[in-house]
CSV table of C-alpha atoms and ligand atoms in Angstrom, one decimal:
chain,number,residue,atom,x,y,z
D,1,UNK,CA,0.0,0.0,0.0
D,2,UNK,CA,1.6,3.9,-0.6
D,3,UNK,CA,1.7,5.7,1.8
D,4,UNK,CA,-1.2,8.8,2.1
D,5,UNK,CA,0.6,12.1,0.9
D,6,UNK,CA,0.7,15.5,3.1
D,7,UNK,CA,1.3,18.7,1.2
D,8,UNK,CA,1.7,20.9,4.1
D,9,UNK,CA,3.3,20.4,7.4
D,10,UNK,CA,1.7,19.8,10.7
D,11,UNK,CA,3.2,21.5,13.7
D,12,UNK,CA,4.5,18.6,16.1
D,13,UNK,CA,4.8,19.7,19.5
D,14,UNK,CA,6.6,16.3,21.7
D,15,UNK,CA,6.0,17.0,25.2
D,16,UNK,CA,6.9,14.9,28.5
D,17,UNK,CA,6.3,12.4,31.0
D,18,UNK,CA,4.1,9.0,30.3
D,19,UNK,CA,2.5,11.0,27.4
D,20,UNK,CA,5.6,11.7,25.3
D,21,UNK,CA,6.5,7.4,25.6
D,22,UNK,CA,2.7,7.5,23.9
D,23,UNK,CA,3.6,9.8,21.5
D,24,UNK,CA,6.2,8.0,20.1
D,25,UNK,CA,3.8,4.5,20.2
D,26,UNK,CA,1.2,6.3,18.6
D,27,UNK,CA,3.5,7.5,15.4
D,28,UNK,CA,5.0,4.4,14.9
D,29,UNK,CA,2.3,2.0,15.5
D,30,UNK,CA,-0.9,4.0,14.2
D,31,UNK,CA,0.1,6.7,11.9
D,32,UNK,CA,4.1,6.5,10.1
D,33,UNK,CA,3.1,3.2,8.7
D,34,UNK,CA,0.0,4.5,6.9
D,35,UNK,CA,0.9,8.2,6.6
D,36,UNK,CA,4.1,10.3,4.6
D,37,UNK,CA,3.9,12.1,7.6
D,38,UNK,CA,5.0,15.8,7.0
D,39,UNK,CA,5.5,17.5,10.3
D,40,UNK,CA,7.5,20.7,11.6
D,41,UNK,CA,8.9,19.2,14.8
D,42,UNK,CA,9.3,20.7,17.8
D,43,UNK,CA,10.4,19.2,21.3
D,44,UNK,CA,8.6,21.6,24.1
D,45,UNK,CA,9.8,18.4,26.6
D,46,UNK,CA,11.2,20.9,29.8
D,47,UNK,CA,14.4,20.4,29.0
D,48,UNK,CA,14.6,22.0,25.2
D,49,UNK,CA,12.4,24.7,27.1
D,50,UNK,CA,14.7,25.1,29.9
D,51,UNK,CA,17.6,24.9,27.3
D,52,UNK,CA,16.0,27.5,25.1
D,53,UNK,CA,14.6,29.8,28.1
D,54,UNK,CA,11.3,28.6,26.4
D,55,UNK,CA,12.0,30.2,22.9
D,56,UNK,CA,10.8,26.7,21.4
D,57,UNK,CA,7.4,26.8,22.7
D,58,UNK,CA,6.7,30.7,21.5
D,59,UNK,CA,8.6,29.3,17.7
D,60,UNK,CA,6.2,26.2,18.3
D,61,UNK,CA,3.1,28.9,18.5
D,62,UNK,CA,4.2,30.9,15.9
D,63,UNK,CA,4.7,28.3,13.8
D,64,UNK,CA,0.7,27.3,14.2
D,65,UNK,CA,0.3,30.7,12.8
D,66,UNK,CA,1.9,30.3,9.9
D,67,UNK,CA,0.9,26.3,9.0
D,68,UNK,CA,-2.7,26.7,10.6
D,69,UNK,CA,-3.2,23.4,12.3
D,70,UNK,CA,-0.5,21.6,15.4
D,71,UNK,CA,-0.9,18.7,17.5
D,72,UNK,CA,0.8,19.0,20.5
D,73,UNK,CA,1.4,16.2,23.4
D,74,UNK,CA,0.9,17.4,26.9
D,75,UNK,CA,3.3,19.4,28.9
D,76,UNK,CA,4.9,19.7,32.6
D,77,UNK,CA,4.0,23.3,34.0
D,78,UNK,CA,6.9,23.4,36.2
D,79,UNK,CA,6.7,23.9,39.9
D,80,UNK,CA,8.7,23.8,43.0
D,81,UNK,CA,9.1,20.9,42.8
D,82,UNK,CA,9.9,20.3,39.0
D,83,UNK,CA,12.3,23.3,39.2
D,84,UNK,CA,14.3,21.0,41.8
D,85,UNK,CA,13.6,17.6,39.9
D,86,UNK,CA,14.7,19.1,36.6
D,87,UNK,CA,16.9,21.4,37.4
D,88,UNK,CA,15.4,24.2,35.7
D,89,UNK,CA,17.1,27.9,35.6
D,90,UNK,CA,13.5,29.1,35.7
D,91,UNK,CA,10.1,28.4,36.7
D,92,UNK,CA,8.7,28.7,32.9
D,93,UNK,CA,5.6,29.3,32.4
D,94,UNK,CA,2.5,26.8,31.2
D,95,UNK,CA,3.3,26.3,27.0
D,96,UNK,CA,-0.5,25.9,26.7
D,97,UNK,CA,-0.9,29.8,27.9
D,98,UNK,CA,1.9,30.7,26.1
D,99,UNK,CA,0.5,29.1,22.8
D,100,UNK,CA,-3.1,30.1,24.0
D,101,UNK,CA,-1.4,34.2,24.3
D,102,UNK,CA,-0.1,33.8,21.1
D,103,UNK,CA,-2.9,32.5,19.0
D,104,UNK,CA,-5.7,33.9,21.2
D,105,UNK,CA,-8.2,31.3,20.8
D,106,UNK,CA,-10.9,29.4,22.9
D,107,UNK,CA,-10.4,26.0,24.5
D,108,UNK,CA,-13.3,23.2,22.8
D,109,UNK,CA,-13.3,20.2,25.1
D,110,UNK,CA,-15.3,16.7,24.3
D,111,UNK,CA,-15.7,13.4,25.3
D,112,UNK,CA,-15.3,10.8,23.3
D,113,UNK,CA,-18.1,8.5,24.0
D,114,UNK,CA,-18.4,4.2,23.6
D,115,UNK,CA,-21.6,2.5,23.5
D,116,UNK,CA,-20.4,0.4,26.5
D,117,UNK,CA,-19.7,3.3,28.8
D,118,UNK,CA,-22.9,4.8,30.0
D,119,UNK,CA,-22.7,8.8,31.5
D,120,UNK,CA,-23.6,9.3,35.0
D,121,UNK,CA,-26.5,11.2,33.6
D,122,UNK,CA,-28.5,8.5,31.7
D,123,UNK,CA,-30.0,11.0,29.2
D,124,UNK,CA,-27.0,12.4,28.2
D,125,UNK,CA,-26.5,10.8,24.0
D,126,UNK,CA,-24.5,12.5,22.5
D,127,UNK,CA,-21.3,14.3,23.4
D,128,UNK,CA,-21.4,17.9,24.8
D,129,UNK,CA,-18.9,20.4,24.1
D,130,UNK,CA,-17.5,23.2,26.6
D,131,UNK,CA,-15.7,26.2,25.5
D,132,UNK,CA,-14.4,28.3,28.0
D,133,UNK,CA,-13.1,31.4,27.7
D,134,UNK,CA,-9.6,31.6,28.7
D,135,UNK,CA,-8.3,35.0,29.2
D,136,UNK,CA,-9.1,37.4,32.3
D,137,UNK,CA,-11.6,37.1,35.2
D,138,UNK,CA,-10.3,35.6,38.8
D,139,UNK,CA,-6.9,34.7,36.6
D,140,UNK,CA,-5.7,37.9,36.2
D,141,UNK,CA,-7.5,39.3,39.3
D,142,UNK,CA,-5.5,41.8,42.1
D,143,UNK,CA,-6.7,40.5,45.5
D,144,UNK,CA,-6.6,42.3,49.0
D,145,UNK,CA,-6.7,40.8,52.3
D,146,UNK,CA,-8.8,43.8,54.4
D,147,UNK,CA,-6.3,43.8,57.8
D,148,UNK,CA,-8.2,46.5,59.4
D,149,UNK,CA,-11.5,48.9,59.4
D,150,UNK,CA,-11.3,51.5,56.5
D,151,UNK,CA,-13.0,52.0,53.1
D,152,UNK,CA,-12.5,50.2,50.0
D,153,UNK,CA,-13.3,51.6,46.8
D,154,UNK,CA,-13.3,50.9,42.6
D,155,UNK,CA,-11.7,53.8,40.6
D,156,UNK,CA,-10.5,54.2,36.9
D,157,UNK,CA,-9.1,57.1,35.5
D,158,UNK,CA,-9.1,57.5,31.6
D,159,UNK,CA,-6.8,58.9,29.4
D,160,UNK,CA,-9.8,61.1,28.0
D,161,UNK,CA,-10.7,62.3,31.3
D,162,UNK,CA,-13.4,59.7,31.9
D,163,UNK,CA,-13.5,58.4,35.9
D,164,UNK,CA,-14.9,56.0,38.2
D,165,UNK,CA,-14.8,56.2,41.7
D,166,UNK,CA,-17.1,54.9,44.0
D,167,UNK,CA,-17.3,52.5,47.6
D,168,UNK,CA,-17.1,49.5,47.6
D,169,UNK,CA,-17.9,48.3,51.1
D,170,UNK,CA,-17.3,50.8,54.1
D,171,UNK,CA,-15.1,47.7,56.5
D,172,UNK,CA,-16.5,47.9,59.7
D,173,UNK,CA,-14.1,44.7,60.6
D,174,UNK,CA,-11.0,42.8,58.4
D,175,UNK,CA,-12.1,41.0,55.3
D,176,UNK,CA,-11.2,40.4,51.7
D,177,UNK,CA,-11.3,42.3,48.0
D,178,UNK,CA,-10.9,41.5,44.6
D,179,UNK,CA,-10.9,43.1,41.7
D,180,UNK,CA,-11.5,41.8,37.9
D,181,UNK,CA,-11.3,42.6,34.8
D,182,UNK,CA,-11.6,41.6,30.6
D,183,UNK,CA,-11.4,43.5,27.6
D,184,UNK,CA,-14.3,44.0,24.7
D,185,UNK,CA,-11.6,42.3,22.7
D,186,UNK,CA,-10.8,39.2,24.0
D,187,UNK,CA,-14.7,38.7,24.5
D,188,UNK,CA,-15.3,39.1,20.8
D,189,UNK,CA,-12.4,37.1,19.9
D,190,UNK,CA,-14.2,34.2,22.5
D,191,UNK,CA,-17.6,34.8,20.7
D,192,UNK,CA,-16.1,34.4,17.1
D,193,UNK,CA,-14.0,31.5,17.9
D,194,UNK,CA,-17.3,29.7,19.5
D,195,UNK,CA,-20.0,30.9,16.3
D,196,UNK,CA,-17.1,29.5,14.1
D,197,UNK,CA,-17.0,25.8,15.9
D,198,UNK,CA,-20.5,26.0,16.4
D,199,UNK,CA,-20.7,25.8,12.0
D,200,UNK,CA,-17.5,23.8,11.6
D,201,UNK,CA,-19.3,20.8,14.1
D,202,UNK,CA,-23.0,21.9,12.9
D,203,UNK,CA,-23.9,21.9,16.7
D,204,UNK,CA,-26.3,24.3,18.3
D,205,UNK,CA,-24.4,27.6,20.5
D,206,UNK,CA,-25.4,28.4,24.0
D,207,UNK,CA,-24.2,30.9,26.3
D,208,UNK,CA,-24.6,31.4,30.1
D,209,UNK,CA,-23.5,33.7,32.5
D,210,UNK,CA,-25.0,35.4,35.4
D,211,UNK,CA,-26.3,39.1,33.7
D,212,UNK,CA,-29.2,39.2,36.4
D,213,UNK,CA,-26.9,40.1,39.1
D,214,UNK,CA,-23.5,41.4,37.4
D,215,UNK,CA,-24.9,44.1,35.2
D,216,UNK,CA,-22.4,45.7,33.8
D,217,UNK,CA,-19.6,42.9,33.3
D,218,UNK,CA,-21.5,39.9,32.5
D,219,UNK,CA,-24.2,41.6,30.6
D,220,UNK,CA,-21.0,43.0,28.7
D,221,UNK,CA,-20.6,39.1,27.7
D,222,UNK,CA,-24.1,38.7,27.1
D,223,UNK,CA,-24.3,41.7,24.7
D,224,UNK,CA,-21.2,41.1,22.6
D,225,UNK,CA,-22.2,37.3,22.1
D,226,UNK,CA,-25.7,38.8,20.9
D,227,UNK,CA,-23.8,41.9,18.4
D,228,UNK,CA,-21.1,39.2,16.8
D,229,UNK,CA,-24.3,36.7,16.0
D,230,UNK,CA,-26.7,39.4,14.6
D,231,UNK,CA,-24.0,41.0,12.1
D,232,UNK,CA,-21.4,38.1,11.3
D,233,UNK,CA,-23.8,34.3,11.7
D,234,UNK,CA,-26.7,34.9,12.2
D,235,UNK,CA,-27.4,34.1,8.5
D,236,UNK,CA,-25.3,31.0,8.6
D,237,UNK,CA,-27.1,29.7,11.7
D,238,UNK,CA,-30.0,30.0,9.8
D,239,UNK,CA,-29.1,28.4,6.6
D,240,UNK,CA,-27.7,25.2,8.6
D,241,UNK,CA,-31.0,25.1,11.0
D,242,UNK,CA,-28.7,25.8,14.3
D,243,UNK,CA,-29.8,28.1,16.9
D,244,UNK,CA,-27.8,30.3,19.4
D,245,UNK,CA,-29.3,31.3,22.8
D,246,UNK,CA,-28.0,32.5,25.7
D,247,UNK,CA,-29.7,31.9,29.5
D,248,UNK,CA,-28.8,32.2,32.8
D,249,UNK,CA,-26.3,30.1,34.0
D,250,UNK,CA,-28.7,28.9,37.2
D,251,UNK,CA,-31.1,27.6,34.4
D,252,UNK,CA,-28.6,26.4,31.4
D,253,UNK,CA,-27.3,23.9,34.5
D,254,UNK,CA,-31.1,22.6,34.6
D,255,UNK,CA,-31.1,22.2,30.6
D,256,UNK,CA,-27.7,20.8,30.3
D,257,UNK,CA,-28.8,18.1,33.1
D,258,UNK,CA,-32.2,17.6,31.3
D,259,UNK,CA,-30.7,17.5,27.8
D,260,UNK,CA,-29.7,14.5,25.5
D,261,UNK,CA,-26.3,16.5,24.7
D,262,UNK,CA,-24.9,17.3,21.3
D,263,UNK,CA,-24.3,21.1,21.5
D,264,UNK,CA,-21.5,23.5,22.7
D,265,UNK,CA,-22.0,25.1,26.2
D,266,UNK,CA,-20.1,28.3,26.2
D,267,UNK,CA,-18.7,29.8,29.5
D,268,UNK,CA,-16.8,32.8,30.7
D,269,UNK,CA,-13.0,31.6,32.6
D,270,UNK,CA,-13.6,30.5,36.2
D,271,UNK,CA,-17.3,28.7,34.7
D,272,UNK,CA,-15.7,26.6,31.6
D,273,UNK,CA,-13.2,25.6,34.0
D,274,UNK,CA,-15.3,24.4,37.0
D,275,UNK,CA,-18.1,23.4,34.3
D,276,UNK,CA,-15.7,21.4,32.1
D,277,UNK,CA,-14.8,19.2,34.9
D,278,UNK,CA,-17.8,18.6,35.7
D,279,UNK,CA,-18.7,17.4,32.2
D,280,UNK,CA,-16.0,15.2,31.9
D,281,UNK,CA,-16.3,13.6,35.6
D,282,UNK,CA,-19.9,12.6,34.2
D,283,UNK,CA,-19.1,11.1,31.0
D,284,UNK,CA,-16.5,8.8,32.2
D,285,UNK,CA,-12.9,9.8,32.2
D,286,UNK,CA,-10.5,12.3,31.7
D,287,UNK,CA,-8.5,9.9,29.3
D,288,UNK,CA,-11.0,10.3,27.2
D,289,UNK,CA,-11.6,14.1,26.6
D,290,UNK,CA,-10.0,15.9,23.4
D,291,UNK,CA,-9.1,19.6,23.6
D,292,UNK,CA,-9.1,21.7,20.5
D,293,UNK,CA,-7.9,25.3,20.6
D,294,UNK,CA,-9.6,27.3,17.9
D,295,UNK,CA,-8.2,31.0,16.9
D,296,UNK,CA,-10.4,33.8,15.7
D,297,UNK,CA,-8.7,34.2,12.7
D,298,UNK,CA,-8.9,30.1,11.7
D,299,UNK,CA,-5.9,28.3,13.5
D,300,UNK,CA,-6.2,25.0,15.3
D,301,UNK,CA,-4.4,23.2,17.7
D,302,UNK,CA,-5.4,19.8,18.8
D,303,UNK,CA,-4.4,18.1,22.4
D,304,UNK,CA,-5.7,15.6,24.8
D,305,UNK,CA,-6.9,17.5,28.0
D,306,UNK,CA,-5.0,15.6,30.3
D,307,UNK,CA,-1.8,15.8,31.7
D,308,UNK,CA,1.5,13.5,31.4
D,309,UNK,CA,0.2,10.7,33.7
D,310,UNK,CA,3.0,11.3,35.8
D,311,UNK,CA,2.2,8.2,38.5
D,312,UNK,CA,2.4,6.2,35.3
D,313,UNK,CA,5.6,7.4,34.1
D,314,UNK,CA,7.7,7.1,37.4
D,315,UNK,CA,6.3,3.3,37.1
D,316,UNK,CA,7.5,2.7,33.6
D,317,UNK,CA,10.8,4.4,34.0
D,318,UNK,CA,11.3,1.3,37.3
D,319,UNK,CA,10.9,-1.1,34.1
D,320,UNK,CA,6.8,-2.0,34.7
D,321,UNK,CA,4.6,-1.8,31.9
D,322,UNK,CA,1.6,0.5,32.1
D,323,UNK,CA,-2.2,0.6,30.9
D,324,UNK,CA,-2.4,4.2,29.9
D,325,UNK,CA,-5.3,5.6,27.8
D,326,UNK,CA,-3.6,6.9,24.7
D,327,UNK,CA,-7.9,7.5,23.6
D,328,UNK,CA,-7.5,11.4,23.8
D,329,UNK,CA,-3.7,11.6,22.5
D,330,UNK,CA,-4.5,9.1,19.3
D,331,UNK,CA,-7.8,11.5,18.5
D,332,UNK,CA,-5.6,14.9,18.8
D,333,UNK,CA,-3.3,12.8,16.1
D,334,UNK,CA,-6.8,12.4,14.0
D,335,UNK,CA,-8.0,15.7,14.5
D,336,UNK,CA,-5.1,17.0,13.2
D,337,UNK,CA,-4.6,15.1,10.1
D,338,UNK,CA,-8.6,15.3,9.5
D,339,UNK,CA,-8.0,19.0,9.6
D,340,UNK,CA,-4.8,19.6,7.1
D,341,UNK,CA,-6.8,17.1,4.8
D,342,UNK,CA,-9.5,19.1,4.7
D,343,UNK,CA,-7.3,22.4,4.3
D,344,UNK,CA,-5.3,20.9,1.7
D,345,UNK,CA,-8.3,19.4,-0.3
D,346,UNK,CA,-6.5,15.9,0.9
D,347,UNK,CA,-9.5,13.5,0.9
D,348,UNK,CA,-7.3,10.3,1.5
D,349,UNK,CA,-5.5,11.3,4.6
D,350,UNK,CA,-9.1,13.1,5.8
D,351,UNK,CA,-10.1,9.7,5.7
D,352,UNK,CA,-7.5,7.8,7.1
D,353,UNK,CA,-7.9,10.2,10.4
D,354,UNK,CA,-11.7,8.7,10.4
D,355,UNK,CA,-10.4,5.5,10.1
D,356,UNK,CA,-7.9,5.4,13.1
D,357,UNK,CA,-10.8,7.2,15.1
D,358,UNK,CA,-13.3,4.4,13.7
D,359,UNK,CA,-10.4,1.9,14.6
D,360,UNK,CA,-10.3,3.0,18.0
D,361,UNK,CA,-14.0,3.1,19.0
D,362,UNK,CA,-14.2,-0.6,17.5
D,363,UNK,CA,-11.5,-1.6,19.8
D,364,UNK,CA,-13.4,-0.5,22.7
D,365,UNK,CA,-16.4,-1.7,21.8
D,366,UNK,CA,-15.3,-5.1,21.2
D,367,UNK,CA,-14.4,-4.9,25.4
D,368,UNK,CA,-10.4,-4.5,25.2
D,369,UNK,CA,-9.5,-1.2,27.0
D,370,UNK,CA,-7.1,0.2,29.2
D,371,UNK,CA,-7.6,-0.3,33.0
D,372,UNK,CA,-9.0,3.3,33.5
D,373,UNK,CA,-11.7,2.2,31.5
D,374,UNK,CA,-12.8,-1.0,32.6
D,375,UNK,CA,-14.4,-0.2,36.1
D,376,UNK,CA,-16.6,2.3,34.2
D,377,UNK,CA,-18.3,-0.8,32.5
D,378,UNK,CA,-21.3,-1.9,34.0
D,379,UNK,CA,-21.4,-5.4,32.5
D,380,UNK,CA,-18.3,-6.7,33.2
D,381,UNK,CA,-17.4,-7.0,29.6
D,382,UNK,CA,-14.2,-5.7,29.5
D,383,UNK,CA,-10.6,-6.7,29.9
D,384,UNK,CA,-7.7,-4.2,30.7
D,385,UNK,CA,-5.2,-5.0,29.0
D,386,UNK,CA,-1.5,-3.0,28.5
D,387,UNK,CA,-1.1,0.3,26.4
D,388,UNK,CA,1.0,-1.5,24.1
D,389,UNK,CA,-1.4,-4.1,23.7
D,390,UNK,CA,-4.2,-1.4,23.2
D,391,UNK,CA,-2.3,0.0,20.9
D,392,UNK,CA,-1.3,-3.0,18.7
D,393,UNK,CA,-5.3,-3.9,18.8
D,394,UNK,CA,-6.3,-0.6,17.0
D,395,UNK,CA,-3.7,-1.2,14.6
D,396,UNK,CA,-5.2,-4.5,13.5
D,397,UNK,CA,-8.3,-2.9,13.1
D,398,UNK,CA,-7.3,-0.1,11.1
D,399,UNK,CA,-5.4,-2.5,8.8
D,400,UNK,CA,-8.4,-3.9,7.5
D,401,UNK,CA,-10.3,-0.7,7.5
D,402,UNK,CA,-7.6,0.7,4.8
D,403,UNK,CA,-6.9,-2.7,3.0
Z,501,NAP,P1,-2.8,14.0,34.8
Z,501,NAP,O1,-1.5,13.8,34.1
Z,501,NAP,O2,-4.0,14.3,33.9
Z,501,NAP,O3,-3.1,12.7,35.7
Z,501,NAP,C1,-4.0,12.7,36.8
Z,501,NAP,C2,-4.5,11.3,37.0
Z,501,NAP,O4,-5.6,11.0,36.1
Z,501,NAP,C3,-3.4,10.2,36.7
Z,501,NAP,O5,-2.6,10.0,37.8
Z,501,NAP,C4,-4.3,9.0,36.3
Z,501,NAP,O6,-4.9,8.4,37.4
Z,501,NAP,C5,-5.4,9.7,35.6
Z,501,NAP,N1,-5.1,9.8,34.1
Z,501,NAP,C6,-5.0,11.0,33.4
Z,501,NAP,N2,-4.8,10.7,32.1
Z,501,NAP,C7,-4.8,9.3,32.0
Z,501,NAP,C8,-4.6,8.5,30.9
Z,501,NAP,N3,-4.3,8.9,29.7
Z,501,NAP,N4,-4.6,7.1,31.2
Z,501,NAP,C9,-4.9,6.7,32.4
Z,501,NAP,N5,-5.1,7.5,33.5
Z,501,NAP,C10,-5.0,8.8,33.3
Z,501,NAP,O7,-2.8,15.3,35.8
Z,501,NAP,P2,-1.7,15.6,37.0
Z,501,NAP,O8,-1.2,14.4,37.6
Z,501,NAP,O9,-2.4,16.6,37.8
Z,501,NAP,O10,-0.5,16.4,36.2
Z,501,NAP,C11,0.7,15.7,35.7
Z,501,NAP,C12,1.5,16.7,34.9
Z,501,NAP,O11,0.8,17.1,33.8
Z,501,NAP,C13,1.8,18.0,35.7
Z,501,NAP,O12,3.2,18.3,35.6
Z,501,NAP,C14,1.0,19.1,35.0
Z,501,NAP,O13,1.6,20.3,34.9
Z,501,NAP,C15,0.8,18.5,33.6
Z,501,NAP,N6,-0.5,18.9,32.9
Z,501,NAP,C16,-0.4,19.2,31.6
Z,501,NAP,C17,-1.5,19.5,30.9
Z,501,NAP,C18,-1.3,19.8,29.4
Z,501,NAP,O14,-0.2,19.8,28.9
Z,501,NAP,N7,-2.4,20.0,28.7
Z,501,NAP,C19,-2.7,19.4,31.5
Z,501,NAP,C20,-2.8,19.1,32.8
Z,501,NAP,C21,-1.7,18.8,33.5
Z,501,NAP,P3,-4.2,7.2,38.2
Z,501,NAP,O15,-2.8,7.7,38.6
Z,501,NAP,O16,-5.1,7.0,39.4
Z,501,NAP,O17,-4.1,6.0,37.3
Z,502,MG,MG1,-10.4,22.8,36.4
């Protein structure tokens, strides 16, 4: 069999831990055999960042720019104690903010879902999608602990001479302030990324915040999602039969509960992030969430959400052999191929990346899954077996799907 072609590269970012011993399974095993893979490598494992002072990962962004579509293996976001493990001259920061700064974009997370793993909310059929804002709020907040009695207030001064200045809270007693903040254009940015993936997956928009009591700052969301729709997709939305709404977060919690999934749930910062755990707790595992960071101006970067199984990794590296859930890593691999196919007018290598998902879901289905996995199925019939042996099972499968 040749191999499927690639015309433009796909920007490879290796990463660390139990995930980057993955990595390297995955490409052999499930995609170099099939694929003329064309990639742009780069290695943001913590020691080319420490090496570099973290110029790789800000190249490995840019780079994204320029080709439009990476796949990147997760990353250690140093610490204490990683600075000490490590040796690190710095505490660098995480590379997903660093990509997230440079490309801007909104954070899509989904489960994968199986047949023979049930959510903990039996109505839920199809898969729901969170995107979460990822710039501002409690992230970038200034915080004050209140030591004493005295008068706390809000204040801006503009460079045009408007001003703000008014109490806050007269403190009687100690207590606590914080202030917050965003900017009209990272929310736009948010709610053209999330109109955009609401066409590309043909899957209906909501929106939720809490406008009833924050007037001013989350109406501010509410009223930007409503301007982008009206003048740049609302006639898109229309053509394809999806609908946007937005409701109050208190009653899109009832609807998401109540609903049979299949839509895209879009939350300011500290919400997505709470929310999408949430989410992912109820459909099964975090093994088996992809992550998709989607730029207002059409760039993509595919990831698993996890991290780099580090329990698993100090195991292997003492010589045992693990079960670890490659699921989310194999379908950032497929959802980056599907994507340069479809960029490049590449049918063949669009269809290969439905293949290896196709291969995958078989696998599962047929009972063999990694141990993660196999306590979520209520039948019993399932056997764990070792991610090599996961791995070597989806290959079989996908040998006969492209023979
Ligand atoms: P983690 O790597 O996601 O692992 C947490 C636990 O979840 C694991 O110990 C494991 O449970 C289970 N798990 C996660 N993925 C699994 C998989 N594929 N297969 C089987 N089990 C899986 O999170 P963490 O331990 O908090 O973080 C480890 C490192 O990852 C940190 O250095 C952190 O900075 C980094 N991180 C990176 C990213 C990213 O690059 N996107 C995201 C999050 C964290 P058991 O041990 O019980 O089997
Ligand atoms: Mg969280």
């Amino acid at each position: 069999m040749d191999k499927i072609k690639m015309t433009t590269p796909l920007v490879e970012m290796d990463g660390d831990e139990m995930t980057r011993i993955l990595w390297q399974q995955i490409k052999d095993e499930l995609i170099l055999p099939f694929v003329d893979l064309k990639t742009e490598y780069y290695d943001l494992g913590l020691p080319v960042r420490d090496e570099t002072s973290d110029q790789i990962t800000k190249d490995a962004g840019e780079a994204i720019k320029k080709y439009g579509v990476g796949v990147k293996c997760a990353t250690i976001t140093p610490n204490a104690q990683r600075m000490d493990e490590y040796k690190l001259h710095e505490m660098w920061k995480s590379p997903n903010g660093t990509i997230r700064a440079i490309l801007d974009g909104t954070v899509f997370r989904a489960p994968i879902t199986i047949d023979k793993i049930s959510p903990v909310v039996k109505n839920w059929k199809k898969p729901i999608t969170v995107a979460r804002h990822a710039y501002g709020d409690l992230y970038k907040g200034t915080e004050y602990r209140v030591p004493e009695k005295g008068q706390a207030k809000l204040s801006f001064k503009g460079e045009n001479g408007d001003a703000f200045d008014e109490v806050i809270y007269d403190f009687e007693c100690p207590g606590i302030i914080q202030g917050i903040y965003n900017k009209d254009s990272s929310i736009e940015s948010f709610a053209h990324s999330c109109f955009k993936y609401a066409i590309e997956t043909k899957q209906d928009l909501w929106f939720s915040a809490k406008d009833t009591i924050s007037k001013k700052y989350d109406m501010r969301f509410r009223d930007v999602f409503q301007e982008v729709y009206e003048t740049t997709y609302k006639e898109e939305f229309d053509k394809l039969g999806l609908t946007y709404f937005y409701t109050l977060i208190d009653d899109a919690i009832a609807r998401v509960i109540r609903s049979e999934g299949g839509f895209i749930w879009a939350l300011k910062n500290y919400d997505g992030d709470v929310m999408s755990d949430l989410v992912s707790t109820a459909f099964g595992s975090l093994a088996m969430m992809t992550s998709v960071l989607c730029s207002p101006d059409g760039n993509f970067e595919f990831e698993a959400a996890h991290g780099t199984v580090t329990r698993h990794y100090y195991k292997y590296l003492e010589g045992e052999e693990t079960s670890t859930n490659p699921m989310a890593t194999i379908f950032a691999w497929s959802g980056a191929l599907k994507k340069r196919g479809e960029l490049d007018g590449l049918k063949e290598l669009e269809v290969f990346g439905e293949k290896l998902e196709e291969a995958c879901i078989d696998t599962l289905n047929e009972g063999i899954m990694t141990k993660d996995l196999v306590g979520l199925v209520e039948d019993g019939s399932a056997t764990a077996v070792l991610t090599k042996d996961f791995i070597a099972a989806i290959r079989e499968r996908l040998e006969k799907k492209l023979a």
